[in-house]
Coordinates of C-alpha atoms in Angstrom, one line a residue:
X1096 CA 145.6 202.6 22.4
X1097 CA 149.1 203.3 21.2
X1098 CA 148.7 204.9 18.0
X1099 CA 150.8 208.3 16.8
X1100 CA 151.8 210.3 19.8
X1101 CA 154.0 213.9 20.4
X1102 CA 161.0 216.2 30.0
X1103 CA 163.6 216.7 30.7
X1104 CA 165.3 213.7 32.6
X1105 CA 168.9 213.7 33.6
X1106 CA 170.3 210.5 33.0
X1107 CA 171.2 208.6 36.2
X1108 CA 172.3 205.4 37.6
X1109 CA 169.1 203.7 35.8
X1110 CA 171.1 204.0 32.5
X1111 CA 174.5 203.5 33.4
X1112 CA 175.7 200.4 31.1
X1113 CA 172.8 200.2 28.9
X1114 CA 175.2 198.9 26.1
X1115 CA 176.8 196.0 28.3
X1116 CA 173.6 194.6 29.5
X1117 CA 172.5 192.2 26.6
X1118 CA 168.8 191.2 26.0
X1119 CA 168.2 189.7 23.0
X1120 CA 171.2 187.8 22.1
X1121 CA 174.2 185.9 24.0
X1122 CA 176.8 188.0 22.3
X1123 CA 177.8 191.4 23.4
X1124 CA 176.1 194.3 21.5
X1125 CA 179.3 195.0 20.2
X1126 CA 180.3 191.4 19.0
X1127 CA 177.3 191.0 17.3
X1128 CA 177.0 194.3 15.6
X1129 CA 180.7 193.8 14.2
X1130 CA 180.1 190.3 12.9
X1131 CA 176.4 191.1 11.2
X1132 CA 176.5 194.9 10.3
X1133 CA 178.2 198.1 11.5
X1134 CA 179.8 198.3 14.8
X1135 CA 178.6 201.0 17.1
X1136 CA 181.6 203.2 16.1
X1137 CA 180.6 203.2 12.7
X1138 CA 177.2 204.4 13.5
X1139 CA 176.3 208.1 13.3
X1140 CA 173.1 208.8 14.6
X1141 CA 171.0 211.9 13.8
X1142 CA 167.9 213.2 16.0
X1143 CA 165.8 215.6 14.1
X1144 CA 162.8 217.5 15.5
X1145 CA 160.5 219.3 13.3
X1146 CA 161.9 222.6 14.5
X1147 CA 163.0 224.4 17.4
X1148 CA 160.8 223.8 20.7
X1149 CA 161.4 223.7 24.2
X1150 CA 160.0 220.0 24.3
X1151 CA 163.3 219.1 22.3
X1152 CA 165.8 220.8 23.9
X1153 CA 166.7 217.5 26.0
X1154 CA 167.5 215.7 22.9
X1155 CA 170.6 217.9 22.4
X1156 CA 172.0 216.5 25.7
X1157 CA 170.6 212.9 25.0
X1158 CA 172.4 212.7 21.7
X1159 CA 175.8 213.7 23.2
X1160 CA 175.0 210.9 26.1
X1161 CA 174.0 208.5 23.6
X1162 CA 177.5 209.1 21.8
X1163 CA 179.1 208.6 25.1
X1164 CA 177.1 205.6 26.2
X1165 CA 176.9 203.4 23.1
X1166 CA 180.4 204.6 21.7
X1167 CA 178.7 205.5 18.7
X1168 CA 180.9 207.5 15.7
X1169 CA 178.5 210.4 16.4
X1170 CA 175.4 211.5 17.2
X1171 CA 173.9 214.9 16.1
X1172 CA 170.9 217.0 17.2
X1173 CA 169.6 219.3 14.3
X1174 CA 166.4 221.5 14.6
X1175 CA 166.7 223.9 11.7
X1176 CA 164.0 222.8 9.6
X1177 CA 161.8 225.5 11.0
X1178 CA 158.5 223.3 11.0
X1179 CA 158.2 222.8 7.2
X1180 CA 158.3 219.4 5.7
X1181 CA 160.6 220.2 2.6
X1182 CA 163.2 222.1 4.8
X1183 CA 163.1 219.0 7.2
X1184 CA 163.7 216.7 4.0
X1185 CA 166.6 218.9 2.9
X1186 CA 168.1 218.6 6.5
X1187 CA 167.8 214.8 6.5
X1188 CA 169.5 214.8 3.1
X1189 CA 172.3 217.0 4.0
X1190 CA 172.9 214.8 7.3
X1191 CA 172.8 211.7 4.9
X1192 CA 175.5 213.3 2.8
X1193 CA 177.4 214.3 5.7
X1194 CA 177.8 210.6 6.8
X1195 CA 175.0 210.1 9.1
X1196 CA 173.7 206.8 8.6
X1197 CA 170.7 206.4 11.3
X1198 CA 167.7 208.8 11.9
X1199 CA 165.5 209.4 14.8
X1200 CA 163.0 212.2 13.3
X1201 CA 159.6 214.1 14.6
X1202 CA 158.0 214.6 11.1
X1203 CA 156.6 217.8 10.8
X1204 CA 154.0 216.7 8.4
X1205 CA 152.3 213.4 10.0
X1206 CA 150.3 212.9 7.0
X1207 CA 153.3 212.8 4.5
X1208 CA 156.5 211.9 6.8
X1209 CA 156.1 208.4 5.6
X1210 CA 157.6 209.2 2.2
X1211 CA 160.7 210.5 4.0
X1212 CA 161.1 207.1 5.9
X1213 CA 160.6 205.4 3.1
X1214 CA 163.3 207.3 1.0
X1215 CA 165.6 206.5 4.1
X1216 CA 164.8 202.9 4.1
X1217 CA 165.4 202.5 0.6
X1218 CA 169.1 203.9 1.2
X1219 CA 169.3 201.4 3.6
X1220 CA 169.2 203.7 7.0
X1221 CA 167.4 202.6 9.8
X1222 CA 164.8 205.1 10.8
X1223 CA 163.0 205.8 14.1
X1224 CA 159.8 207.8 14.2
X1225 CA 160.3 209.7 17.7
X1226 CA 157.5 211.9 19.6
X1227 CA 155.1 211.6 16.9
X1228 CA 154.1 208.5 14.7
X1229 CA 152.8 209.2 11.1
X1230 CA 149.0 209.8 10.8
X1231 CA 146.8 207.0 10.1
X1232 CA 147.7 203.4 10.8
X1233 CA 150.8 203.0 9.1
X1234 CA 154.1 203.6 10.1
X1235 CA 156.9 203.2 7.5
X1236 CA 159.7 204.0 10.1
X1237 CA 161.3 200.8 12.0
X1238 CA 159.5 201.9 15.2
X1239 CA 157.7 204.5 16.4
X1240 CA 158.5 205.5 20.1
X1241 CA 156.1 208.2 21.5
X1242 CA 154.0 209.5 23.7
X1243 CA 150.2 208.1 23.8
X1244 CA 148.8 211.3 23.5
X1245 CA 145.4 210.3 24.0
X1246 CA 146.2 208.7 27.1
X1247 CA 148.3 211.3 28.2
X1248 CA 145.6 213.7 27.9
X1249 CA 142.9 211.3 29.5
X1250 CA 145.1 211.1 32.5
X1251 CA 145.3 215.1 32.8
X1252 CA 141.5 215.5 32.4
X1253 CA 141.0 212.7 35.1
X1254 CA 143.4 214.7 37.3
X1255 CA 141.3 218.1 36.8
X1256 CA 138.0 216.3 37.4
X1257 CA 139.4 215.2 40.8
X1258 CA 140.8 218.7 41.7
X1259 CA 137.4 220.3 41.0
X1260 CA 135.5 217.7 43.1
X1261 CA 133.8 216.3 40.2
X1262 CA 131.7 219.3 39.0
X1263 CA 132.3 222.5 36.8
X1264 CA 133.5 223.8 33.5
X1265 CA 136.7 222.8 31.8
X1266 CA 138.9 224.6 29.1
X1267 CA 141.1 222.6 26.8
X1268 CA 144.2 224.4 25.6
X1269 CA 146.2 222.5 22.9
X1270 CA 148.3 222.7 19.7
X1271 CA 147.7 222.8 16.0
X1272 CA 144.1 221.8 15.3
X1273 CA 145.0 219.9 11.8
X1274 CA 147.8 217.5 13.8
X1275 CA 146.6 214.3 14.1
X1276 CA 148.1 214.0 17.6
X1277 CA 145.8 217.5 18.6
X1278 CA 142.9 215.2 17.8
X1279 CA 143.7 212.1 19.9
X1280 CA 144.5 214.9 22.8
X1281 CA 141.1 216.1 22.4
X1282 CA 139.6 212.6 22.1
X1283 CA 141.4 211.7 25.2
X1284 CA 139.8 215.0 27.1
X1285 CA 136.3 214.1 25.8
X1286 CA 136.6 210.5 27.0
X1287 CA 137.7 211.8 30.7
X1288 CA 134.8 214.6 30.6
X1289 CA 132.2 212.2 29.1
X1290 CA 133.0 209.8 32.5
X1291 CA 131.5 212.6 34.6
X1292 CA 127.9 212.1 33.4
X1293 CA 127.8 215.6 32.9
X1294 CA 128.9 216.9 35.8
X1295 CA 131.9 218.4 34.1
X1296 CA 131.3 220.3 31.1
X1297 CA 133.8 221.3 28.1
X1298 CA 133.5 225.0 28.0
X1299 CA 136.0 225.6 25.0
X1300 CA 138.5 223.7 23.2
X1301 CA 141.2 226.5 22.2
X1302 CA 143.7 225.1 19.3
X1303 CA 146.6 226.6 17.3
X1304 CA 148.4 228.2 20.5
X1305 CA 151.4 226.4 20.9
X1306 CA 153.7 228.4 17.9
X1307 CA 155.5 230.1 20.8
X1308 CA 155.0 231.6 24.4
X1309 CA 153.9 234.7 23.2
X1310 CA 151.1 233.4 21.3
X1311 CA 149.9 230.7 24.1
X1312 CA 150.1 234.0 26.7
X1313 CA 148.0 236.2 24.7
X1314 CA 145.3 233.4 24.2
X1315 CA 145.2 232.9 27.8
X1316 CA 144.9 236.6 28.6
X1317 CA 142.1 237.0 26.2
X1318 CA 140.3 233.6 27.6
X1319 CA 140.5 234.8 31.3
X1320 CA 139.4 238.3 30.6
X1321 CA 136.4 236.9 28.6
X1322 CA 135.5 233.8 30.9
X1323 CA 137.9 233.5 33.6
X1324 CA 134.9 233.6 36.2
X1325 CA 133.2 230.8 34.3
X1326 CA 136.1 228.4 34.3
X1327 CA 136.5 225.6 37.0
X1328 CA 139.5 223.8 35.2
X1329 CA 142.1 224.3 32.6
X1330 CA 143.5 221.1 31.1
X1331 CA 146.6 222.0 28.6
X1332 CA 148.0 219.3 26.3
X1333 CA 150.6 221.5 24.6
X1334 CA 154.0 223.0 25.9
X1335 CA 153.6 226.5 25.7
X1336 CA 149.9 226.8 26.6
X1337 CA 150.7 224.9 29.8
X1338 CA 153.3 227.6 30.9
X1339 CA 150.8 230.6 29.9
X1340 CA 148.0 229.1 31.6
X1341 CA 150.1 228.6 34.9
X1342 CA 151.5 232.0 34.5
X1343 CA 148.0 233.6 33.9
X1344 CA 146.0 232.2 36.7
X1345 CA 148.4 232.9 38.8
X1346 CA 148.8 236.4 37.9
X1347 CA 145.0 236.5 37.8
X1348 CA 144.6 235.1 41.4
X1349 CA 141.9 233.1 39.9
X1350 CA 140.5 229.7 41.7
X1351 CA 140.7 228.0 38.4
X1352 CA 142.7 224.5 38.8
X1353 CA 145.1 224.2 36.1
X1354 CA 146.5 220.7 34.8
X1355 CA 149.6 221.4 32.7
X1356 CA 152.3 219.3 30.6
X1357 CA 155.8 219.0 30.7
X1358 CA 157.9 220.0 33.2
X1359 CA 158.9 223.7 32.5
X1360 CA 159.8 225.4 35.8
X1361 CA 157.2 227.7 35.8
X1362 CA 154.8 224.7 36.2
X1363 CA 156.8 222.6 38.6
X1364 CA 157.1 226.0 40.8
X1365 CA 153.2 226.2 40.5
X1366 CA 152.8 222.9 41.9
X1367 CA 155.1 223.5 44.6
X1368 CA 153.3 226.7 45.6
X1369 CA 149.7 225.4 45.0
X1370 CA 149.0 227.5 42.1
X1371 CA 149.4 224.7 39.6
X1372 CA 147.1 221.5 40.4
X1373 CA 149.4 219.0 38.4
X1374 CA 151.2 218.4 35.2
X1375 CA 151.4 215.2 33.1
X1376 CA 155.1 214.8 31.9
X1377 CA 156.3 212.9 28.7
X1378 CA 159.5 211.4 28.2
X1379 CA 161.6 213.0 25.5
X1380 CA 165.1 212.0 26.9
X1381 CA 163.7 208.2 27.1
X1382 CA 162.5 208.8 23.4
X1383 CA 166.2 209.8 22.2
X1384 CA 168.3 207.5 24.4
X1385 CA 166.2 204.5 23.5
X1386 CA 165.6 205.7 19.8
X1387 CA 169.5 205.8 19.7
X1388 CA 170.2 202.6 21.1
X1389 CA 167.8 201.1 18.9
X1390 CA 169.1 202.7 15.8
X1391 CA 172.5 201.5 16.9
X1392 CA 170.9 197.7 17.0
X1393 CA 169.3 197.9 13.9
X1394 CA 172.5 199.7 12.0
X1395 CA 174.3 196.4 13.8
X1396 CA 172.1 193.8 11.8
X1397 CA 169.1 193.2 14.3
X1398 CA 165.5 193.5 12.9
X1399 CA 162.3 194.5 14.1
X1400 CA 160.0 191.7 14.9
X1401 CA 156.9 193.9 13.9
X1402 CA 158.3 196.5 11.4
X1403 CA 156.8 199.9 12.5
X1404 CA 155.6 198.7 15.9
X1405 CA 154.4 201.7 18.0
X1406 CA 155.7 201.8 21.5
X1407 CA 154.3 204.2 24.1
X1408 CA 157.4 206.3 25.7
X1409 CA 155.5 206.7 28.8
X1410 CA 153.3 209.7 30.7
X1411 CA 153.4 210.3 34.3
X1412 CA 150.8 212.4 36.4
X1413 CA 152.5 214.8 38.8
X1414 CA 151.0 216.5 41.7
X1415 CA 152.4 218.3 45.1
X1416 CA 152.5 214.9 46.6
X1417 CA 155.3 213.6 44.1
X1418 CA 156.4 216.6 42.6
X1419 CA 160.2 216.0 44.1
X1420 CA 160.5 212.8 43.0
X1421 CA 159.0 211.8 39.8
X1422 CA 162.3 211.6 38.0
X1423 CA 162.6 208.1 39.4
X1424 CA 159.7 206.9 37.6
X1425 CA 160.9 208.5 34.4
X1426 CA 164.4 206.7 34.7
X1427 CA 162.6 203.5 35.5
X1428 CA 160.4 203.8 32.4
X1429 CA 163.2 204.4 30.0
X1430 CA 165.1 201.3 31.6
X1431 CA 162.0 199.3 31.0
X1432 CA 161.6 200.6 27.1
X1433 CA 165.3 199.8 26.3
X1434 CA 164.9 196.3 28.3
X1435 CA 161.5 195.8 26.0
X1436 CA 163.0 196.6 23.1
X1437 CA 165.6 193.8 23.5
X1438 CA 163.1 191.2 24.8
X1439 CA 160.1 191.8 22.9
X1440 CA 160.7 194.0 19.6
X1441 CA 164.2 193.4 18.4
X1442 CA 165.4 190.0 16.5
X1443 CA 169.2 189.5 16.7
X1444 CA 169.6 186.2 15.6

């Protein structure tokens, strides 16, 4: 499924010339934008996560790269909303007042973010829901570009099952329990475990430990102290718990297999030295770059063939076998996404 989902990727040759390769029109992007709407130089993109978090740091560089690649009037990254929906709405209003006119947003409250999207749309601004889609089945943004988190969690758990030889006890470490994305991650883990026919059992699911690294480290330390000898594998589907588990298991010298998420240096180093069995990477730069591109196209007069369409930005299993070349896959996926919007999702008559 490609419902509401939640690394770092250096822009390589695969992204050079994104603007000049036309997909859904015979005219150049710049010519069409000038003819039917705002030219790129009139488009000011704001990328707004819910607050400070390591996952979103690549968006900062991507905003600068998007401004250069697409010749935008401006592109900014603003993480000051502090994981409060009211504060995020205030940030959005402030940026609109400053002249920003295209918005890529990770909503703090998936159950309420559609009202923010609707307000922006009423003002004539193109809006993309990035890295997470609204809860439920309705997306009031023009599009959602996000990880299919259930699929990513399923991939991670399948990797964990393989790493432990198909039998043992698994612990799942994740984020905010009430977040719809967390519930989808839990479903993905349960699906993969269910396919083992009872050979792998979920010993415990630990939620609400992605607030910061210190919270995750304490939770992992407590878990390993209490049940370390019972845990065959740990699957982590949130950034801070992944780092904490990688560090905690290595320090405790336990044989527990860790499947992490994202590409923190501690995780990649752990894969290389064998203390981490693998990780599942997301595509934040792809979300930010392709999201900015689509917002530019919408501001230029294009429309969505299916308003509110949900597009999976990709997830990638990384083990010792491919830890040195996984970026190639992510760059290819980012290029593929941009081409898919041009050929399938955008209408640029």
